[in-house]
Amino acid sequence: MALIIFTLRLAIGILLFPMFLLNLLGLWNQICKKWFPYFLRRFTVMYNEQMASKKRELFSNLPEFAGPSGKLSLLEVGCGTGANFKFYPAGCRVTCIDPNPNFEKFLIKSVAENRHLQFERFVVAAGENMQQVADGSVDVVVCTLVLCSVQNPEQILQEVCRVLRPGGAFYFLEHVAAESSTWNYFWQQVLDPAWYLLFDGCNLTRESWKALERARFSKLELQHLQAPLPVELVRPHICGYAVK
């Protein structure tokens, strides 16, 4: 099986040789960072249509984690175009972090469309190093379709625990690896190297639930599900929340 996967990866590599060459020359990342926000803007419209009920269910208890002031302080890591904004409760104070500065203009548009929120700032930084956010300063951290593409899931979860106040919560919704005995997992393995380059570092075979289970949360509510998406490769999902 490993030989078949290698052969198919090689064939795909030949077909997509220009992309792999640009990556080898150090040019592809610059191109990807510029075009990816435009792709994500279109993708998140479709994703929100298919996943709206799940997102509403997931975020339904956000107000329960509001601090003493009564207002919810929320940090979204890997905010992208702001696709989650419409699911947040009114009056929520939102800070966004993303390593790609090209998302900012799309984020501003989402802020204008979601006046029920109190937008605070956009920080250009990786989730693994959120030094601009003080220890224990937020009630909730949200991360959707992000753990698949971070360099170090364990480190980002350490940062999440650092910035959360005691009793704060981390909400997640992520696509993950399929069950290892399925054809879906076979094709995830075959397409993973090309997918990684095409979609800005996204990993098809990441088992993000394992990092969540190892993280030092006092409570973890985690659910595996098959998302109703047209692309079978990204249907396996996990969602839930963890309490510090």
C-alpha atoms as a printed R data frame, in Angstrom:
    type eleno elety resid chain resno       x      y       z
1   ATOM     1    CA   MET     A     1   0.000  0.000   0.000
2   ATOM     2    CA   ALA     A     2   2.848  2.385   0.844
3   ATOM     3    CA   LEU     A     3   4.349  1.793  -2.635
4   ATOM     4    CA   ILE     A     4   1.002  2.568  -4.301
5   ATOM     5    CA   ILE     A     5   0.673  5.788  -2.304
6   ATOM     6    CA   PHE     A     6   4.240  6.782  -3.211
7   ATOM     7    CA   THR     A     7   3.629  6.075  -6.908
8   ATOM     8    CA   LEU     A     8   0.416  8.088  -6.988
9   ATOM     9    CA   ARG     A     9   2.080 10.964  -5.130
10  ATOM    10    CA   LEU     A    10   4.883 10.904  -7.678
11  ATOM    11    CA   ALA     A    11   2.404 11.037 -10.566
12  ATOM    12    CA   ILE     A    12   0.605 13.996  -8.984
13  ATOM    13    CA   GLY     A    13   3.957 15.666  -8.364
14  ATOM    14    CA   ILE     A    14   4.779 15.388 -12.069
15  ATOM    15    CA   LEU     A    15   1.403 16.852 -13.041
16  ATOM    16    CA   LEU     A    16   1.857 19.739 -10.610
17  ATOM    17    CA   PHE     A    17   5.580 20.141 -11.224
18  ATOM    18    CA   PRO     A    18   5.452 23.953 -11.757
19  ATOM    19    CA   MET     A    19   3.902 24.431  -8.306
20  ATOM    20    CA   PHE     A    20   6.464 22.196  -6.606
21  ATOM    21    CA   LEU     A    21   9.274 23.976  -8.489
22  ATOM    22    CA   LEU     A    22   8.050 27.384  -7.357
23  ATOM    23    CA   ASN     A    23   7.958 26.037  -3.824
24  ATOM    24    CA   LEU     A    24  11.513 24.737  -4.145
25  ATOM    25    CA   LEU     A    25  12.605 28.187  -5.321
26  ATOM    26    CA   GLY     A    26  10.886 29.815  -2.338
27  ATOM    27    CA   LEU     A    27   8.311 31.648  -4.478
28  ATOM    28    CA   TRP     A    28   5.129 29.623  -3.983
29  ATOM    29    CA   ASN     A    29   4.461 30.771  -0.427
30  ATOM    30    CA   GLN     A    30   4.320 34.420  -1.535
31  ATOM    31    CA   ILE     A    31   1.862 33.573  -4.306
32  ATOM    32    CA   CYS     A    32  -0.282 31.421  -2.022
33  ATOM    33    CA   LYS     A    33  -0.495 34.054   0.716
34  ATOM    34    CA   LYS     A    34  -1.967 36.494  -1.809
35  ATOM    35    CA   TRP     A    35  -4.498 34.269  -3.576
36  ATOM    36    CA   PHE     A    36  -5.608 32.180  -0.609
37  ATOM    37    CA   PRO     A    37  -7.799 34.895   1.014
38  ATOM    38    CA   TYR     A    38  -9.790 35.187  -2.231
39  ATOM    39    CA   PHE     A    39 -10.330 31.437  -2.317
40  ATOM    40    CA   LEU     A    40 -11.253 31.333   1.363
41  ATOM    41    CA   ARG     A    41 -13.800 34.119   0.949
42  ATOM    42    CA   ARG     A    42 -15.705 31.961  -1.545
43  ATOM    43    CA   PHE     A    43 -15.161 28.721   0.334
44  ATOM    44    CA   THR     A    44 -16.433 30.071   3.667
45  ATOM    45    CA   VAL     A    45 -19.729 31.145   2.084
46  ATOM    46    CA   MET     A    46 -20.343 27.530   1.031
47  ATOM    47    CA   TYR     A    47 -18.983 26.163   4.307
48  ATOM    48    CA   ASN     A    48 -21.232 28.386   6.415
49  ATOM    49    CA   GLU     A    49 -24.270 27.356   4.385
50  ATOM    50    CA   GLN     A    50 -23.539 23.677   5.008
51  ATOM    51    CA   MET     A    51 -22.345 24.037   8.607
52  ATOM    52    CA   ALA     A    52 -24.586 26.838   9.911
53  ATOM    53    CA   SER     A    53 -26.644 24.613  12.206
54  ATOM    54    CA   LYS     A    54 -23.519 22.984  13.651
55  ATOM    55    CA   LYS     A    55 -21.886 26.364  14.253
56  ATOM    56    CA   ARG     A    56 -25.012 27.727  15.939
57  ATOM    57    CA   GLU     A    57 -25.101 24.641  18.159
58  ATOM    58    CA   LEU     A    58 -21.383 24.874  18.932
59  ATOM    59    CA   PHE     A    59 -21.441 28.560  19.871
60  ATOM    60    CA   SER     A    60 -24.821 28.498  21.635
61  ATOM    61    CA   ASN     A    61 -23.310 28.540  25.135
62  ATOM    62    CA   LEU     A    62 -20.651 31.201  24.494
63  ATOM    63    CA   PRO     A    63 -22.394 33.749  26.780
64  ATOM    64    CA   GLU     A    64 -21.930 31.391  29.722
65  ATOM    65    CA   PHE     A    65 -18.200 32.183  29.688
66  ATOM    66    CA   ALA     A    66 -18.547 35.975  29.893
67  ATOM    67    CA   GLY     A    67 -16.309 37.515  32.561
68  ATOM    68    CA   PRO     A    68 -17.290 39.630  35.592
69  ATOM    69    CA   SER     A    69 -18.042 42.638  33.362
70  ATOM    70    CA   GLY     A    70 -20.815 40.682  31.670
71  ATOM    71    CA   LYS     A    71 -19.231 41.174  28.247
72  ATOM    72    CA   LEU     A    72 -17.588 38.265  26.471
73  ATOM    73    CA   SER     A    73 -13.944 38.803  25.531
74  ATOM    74    CA   LEU     A    74 -13.196 36.542  22.546
75  ATOM    75    CA   LEU     A    75  -9.968 35.856  20.689
76  ATOM    76    CA   GLU     A    76 -10.236 34.181  17.290
77  ATOM    77    CA   VAL     A    77  -7.041 32.478  16.152
78  ATOM    78    CA   GLY     A    78  -6.673 32.082  12.389
79  ATOM    79    CA   CYS     A    79  -9.622 34.377  11.816
80  ATOM    80    CA   GLY     A    80  -9.369 34.373   8.015
81  ATOM    81    CA   THR     A    81 -12.182 36.444   6.514
82  ATOM    82    CA   GLY     A    82 -14.277 36.620   9.700
83  ATOM    83    CA   ALA     A    83 -16.678 33.854   8.700
84  ATOM    84    CA   ASN     A    84 -17.602 33.114  12.322
85  ATOM    85    CA   PHE     A    85 -18.610 36.655  13.260
86  ATOM    86    CA   LYS     A    86 -22.312 36.228  12.594
87  ATOM    87    CA   PHE     A    87 -22.472 33.329  15.062
88  ATOM    88    CA   TYR     A    88 -21.082 35.320  18.009
89  ATOM    89    CA   PRO     A    89 -23.402 36.883  20.619
90  ATOM    90    CA   ALA     A    90 -24.229 40.610  20.561
91  ATOM    91    CA   GLY     A    91 -21.804 42.833  22.428
92  ATOM    92    CA   CYS     A    92 -18.983 40.325  22.175
93  ATOM    93    CA   ARG     A    93 -15.524 41.970  22.181
94  ATOM    94    CA   VAL     A    94 -13.492 40.342  19.411
95  ATOM    95    CA   THR     A    95  -9.748 40.307  18.815
96  ATOM    96    CA   CYS     A    96  -8.441 38.488  15.739
97  ATOM    97    CA   ILE     A    97  -5.078 36.898  15.022
98  ATOM    98    CA   ASP     A    98  -3.862 35.564  11.692
99  ATOM    99    CA   PRO     A    99  -0.349 35.177  10.234
100 ATOM   100    CA   ASN     A   100  -1.527 36.344   6.788
101 ATOM   101    CA   PRO     A   101  -1.864 40.167   6.585
102 ATOM   102    CA   ASN     A   102  -3.754 39.834   3.291
103 ATOM   103    CA   PHE     A   103  -6.886 38.829   5.207
104 ATOM   104    CA   GLU     A   104  -7.253 42.274   6.768
105 ATOM   105    CA   LYS     A   105  -9.339 43.889   4.012
106 ATOM   106    CA   PHE     A   106 -11.779 40.947   4.037
107 ATOM   107    CA   LEU     A   107 -11.903 41.102   7.822
108 ATOM   108    CA   ILE     A   108 -12.804 44.796   7.751
109 ATOM   109    CA   LYS     A   109 -15.704 43.997   5.420
110 ATOM   110    CA   SER     A   110 -16.955 41.292   7.815
111 ATOM   111    CA   VAL     A   111 -16.730 43.719  10.731
112 ATOM   112    CA   ALA     A   112 -18.892 46.208   8.816
113 ATOM   113    CA   GLU     A   113 -21.474 43.475   8.184
114 ATOM   114    CA   ASN     A   114 -21.606 42.415  11.847
115 ATOM   115    CA   ARG     A   115 -22.325 45.561  13.830
116 ATOM   116    CA   HIS     A   116 -23.556 43.502  16.769
117 ATOM   117    CA   LEU     A   117 -19.917 42.851  17.690
118 ATOM   118    CA   GLN     A   118 -17.341 45.116  19.279
119 ATOM   119    CA   PHE     A   119 -14.236 44.609  17.156
120 ATOM   120    CA   GLU     A   120 -11.037 45.471  19.019
121 ATOM   121    CA   ARG     A   121  -8.007 44.727  16.831
122 ATOM   122    CA   PHE     A   122  -6.389 42.544  14.187
123 ATOM   123    CA   VAL     A   123  -2.977 41.146  15.076
124 ATOM   124    CA   VAL     A   124  -0.669 39.676  12.447
125 ATOM   125    CA   ALA     A   125   0.910 36.724  14.237
126 ATOM   126    CA   ALA     A   126   1.061 32.946  14.263
127 ATOM   127    CA   GLY     A   127  -1.040 31.127  16.818
128 ATOM   128    CA   GLU     A   128   2.060 29.451  18.206
129 ATOM   129    CA   ASN     A   129   3.392 32.827  19.382
130 ATOM   130    CA   MET     A   130   0.657 35.221  20.524
131 ATOM   131    CA   GLN     A   131   2.909 37.420  22.655
132 ATOM   132    CA   GLN     A   132   0.735 40.464  21.875
133 ATOM   133    CA   VAL     A   133  -2.045 38.892  23.963
134 ATOM   134    CA   ALA     A   134  -1.596 39.053  27.739
135 ATOM   135    CA   ASP     A   135  -1.788 36.044  30.041
136 ATOM   136    CA   GLY     A   136  -5.311 35.199  31.241
137 ATOM   137    CA   SER     A   137  -6.822 38.119  29.344
138 ATOM   138    CA   VAL     A   138  -9.654 36.495  27.356
139 ATOM   139    CA   ASP     A   139 -12.788 34.543  28.221
140 ATOM   140    CA   VAL     A   140 -12.921 32.456  25.049
141 ATOM   141    CA   VAL     A   141 -10.589 31.420  22.238
142 ATOM   142    CA   VAL     A   142 -12.087 30.204  18.952
143 ATOM   143    CA   CYS     A   143 -10.274 28.187  16.306
144 ATOM   144    CA   THR     A   144 -12.056 26.815  13.208
145 ATOM   145    CA   LEU     A   145 -10.314 25.091  10.297
146 ATOM   146    CA   VAL     A   146  -6.972 26.186  11.697
147 ATOM   147    CA   LEU     A   147  -5.350 23.290  13.564
148 ATOM   148    CA   CYS     A   148  -4.993 21.512  10.211
149 ATOM   149    CA   SER     A   149  -2.510 24.123   9.017
150 ATOM   150    CA   VAL     A   150  -0.525 25.304  12.057
151 ATOM   151    CA   GLN     A   151   3.102 24.258  12.343
152 ATOM   152    CA   ASN     A   152   2.795 22.970  15.908
153 ATOM   153    CA   PRO     A   153  -0.670 22.085  17.297
154 ATOM   154    CA   GLU     A   154   0.694 21.376  20.784
155 ATOM   155    CA   GLN     A   155   2.354 24.785  20.976
156 ATOM   156    CA   ILE     A   156  -0.733 26.651  19.823
157 ATOM   157    CA   LEU     A   157  -2.791 24.882  22.499
158 ATOM   158    CA   GLN     A   158  -0.217 25.903  25.101
159 ATOM   159    CA   GLU     A   159  -0.669 29.500  23.953
160 ATOM   160    CA   VAL     A   160  -4.445 29.114  24.117
161 ATOM   161    CA   CYS     A   161  -4.182 27.969  27.733
162 ATOM   162    CA   ARG     A   162  -1.870 30.878  28.521
163 ATOM   163    CA   VAL     A   163  -4.175 33.631  27.212
164 ATOM   164    CA   LEU     A   164  -7.386 32.113  28.626
165 ATOM   165    CA   ARG     A   165  -8.504 33.234  32.073
166 ATOM   166    CA   PRO     A   166  -9.121 30.445  34.615
167 ATOM   167    CA   GLY     A   167 -12.456 28.861  33.706
168 ATOM   168    CA   GLY     A   168 -12.292 30.218  30.147
169 ATOM   169    CA   ALA     A   169 -13.070 28.033  27.134
170 ATOM   170    CA   PHE     A   170 -11.499 27.017  23.835
171 ATOM   171    CA   TYR     A   171 -13.931 26.291  20.982
172 ATOM   172    CA   PHE     A   172 -12.869 24.296  17.924
173 ATOM   173    CA   LEU     A   173 -14.292 23.012  14.636
174 ATOM   174    CA   GLU     A   174 -11.719 21.211  12.503
175 ATOM   175    CA   HIS     A   175 -11.459 18.810   9.596
176 ATOM   176    CA   VAL     A   176  -9.269 15.834  10.452
177 ATOM   177    CA   ALA     A   177  -7.920 12.541   9.152
178 ATOM   178    CA   ALA     A   178 -10.467  9.895   8.205
179 ATOM   179    CA   GLU     A   179 -10.472  6.466   9.826
180 ATOM   180    CA   SER     A   180  -7.336  4.621   8.743
181 ATOM   181    CA   SER     A   181  -9.269  1.665   7.275
182 ATOM   182    CA   THR     A   182 -11.222  3.791   4.776
183 ATOM   183    CA   TRP     A   183 -10.632  4.714   1.146
184 ATOM   184    CA   ASN     A   184 -11.027  8.319   2.147
185 ATOM   185    CA   TYR     A   185  -7.933  8.043   4.333
186 ATOM   186    CA   PHE     A   186  -6.066  6.369   1.451
187 ATOM   187    CA   TRP     A   187  -6.775  9.338  -0.830
188 ATOM   188    CA   GLN     A   188  -6.013 11.796   1.939
189 ATOM   189    CA   GLN     A   189  -2.535 10.259   2.136
190 ATOM   190    CA   VAL     A   190  -2.089 10.341  -1.631
191 ATOM   191    CA   LEU     A   191  -3.148 13.976  -2.026
192 ATOM   192    CA   ASP     A   192  -1.697 15.402   1.180
193 ATOM   193    CA   PRO     A   193   1.603 16.834  -0.221
194 ATOM   194    CA   ALA     A   194  -0.138 18.623  -3.102
195 ATOM   195    CA   TRP     A   195  -3.024 19.741  -0.889
196 ATOM   196    CA   TYR     A   196  -0.542 21.182   1.610
197 ATOM   197    CA   LEU     A   197   0.922 23.497  -1.029
198 ATOM   198    CA   LEU     A   198  -2.337 24.385  -2.759
199 ATOM   199    CA   PHE     A   199  -4.170 25.344   0.428
200 ATOM   200    CA   ASP     A   200  -1.588 27.267   2.431
201 ATOM   201    CA   GLY     A   201  -0.196 24.519   4.623
202 ATOM   202    CA   CYS     A   202  -3.389 22.522   5.215
203 ATOM   203    CA   ASN     A   203  -2.820 18.885   6.262
204 ATOM   204    CA   LEU     A   204  -5.430 16.305   5.259
205 ATOM   205    CA   THR     A   205  -4.131 13.595   7.588
206 ATOM   206    CA   ARG     A   206  -3.774 15.524  10.843
207 ATOM   207    CA   GLU     A   207  -5.303 13.839  13.912
208 ATOM   208    CA   SER     A   208  -5.999 17.067  15.796
209 ATOM   209    CA   TRP     A   209  -8.105 15.376  18.474
210 ATOM   210    CA   LYS     A   210  -4.967 13.752  19.880
211 ATOM   211    CA   ALA     A   211  -3.337 17.122  20.581
212 ATOM   212    CA   LEU     A   212  -6.550 18.298  22.275
213 ATOM   213    CA   GLU     A   213  -6.660 15.197  24.446
214 ATOM   214    CA   ARG     A   214  -3.047 15.758  25.516
215 ATOM   215    CA   ALA     A   215  -3.545 19.453  26.293
216 ATOM   216    CA   ARG     A   216  -3.951 20.513  29.904
217 ATOM   217    CA   PHE     A   217  -7.654 21.364  29.938
218 ATOM   218    CA   SER     A   218  -9.796 20.554  32.966
219 ATOM   219    CA   LYS     A   219 -12.718 19.512  30.741
220 ATOM   220    CA   LEU     A   220 -12.953 18.442  27.103
221 ATOM   221    CA   GLU     A   221 -16.184 18.008  25.136
222 ATOM   222    CA   LEU     A   222 -15.216 16.537  21.746
223 ATOM   223    CA   GLN     A   223 -17.408 15.083  19.014
224 ATOM   224    CA   HIS     A   224 -16.444 13.323  15.775
225 ATOM   225    CA   LEU     A   225 -18.775 13.927  12.833
226 ATOM   226    CA   GLN     A   226 -19.087 13.706   9.061
227 ATOM   227    CA   ALA     A   227 -19.646 17.224   7.750
228 ATOM   228    CA   PRO     A   228 -22.185 17.605   4.896
229 ATOM   229    CA   LEU     A   229 -19.584 18.953   2.463
230 ATOM   230    CA   PRO     A   230 -19.270 18.222  -1.270
231 ATOM   231    CA   VAL     A   231 -15.575 17.234  -1.006
232 ATOM   232    CA   GLU     A   232 -15.332 13.900   0.791
233 ATOM   233    CA   LEU     A   233 -11.666 14.441   1.698
234 ATOM   234    CA   VAL     A   234 -12.615 17.082   4.277
235 ATOM   235    CA   ARG     A   235 -15.844 15.580   5.594
236 ATOM   236    CA   PRO     A   236 -14.293 14.010   8.727
237 ATOM   237    CA   HIS     A   237 -14.543 16.693  11.431
238 ATOM   238    CA   ILE     A   238 -14.212 17.217  15.133
239 ATOM   239    CA   CYS     A   239 -15.955 19.932  17.117
240 ATOM   240    CA   GLY     A   240 -16.477 20.927  20.704
241 ATOM   241    CA   TYR     A   241 -14.962 22.996  23.461
242 ATOM   242    CA   ALA     A   242 -12.471 22.658  26.276
243 ATOM   243    CA   VAL     A   243 -12.396 24.468  29.615
244 ATOM   244    CA   LYS     A   244  -9.182 25.670  31.186
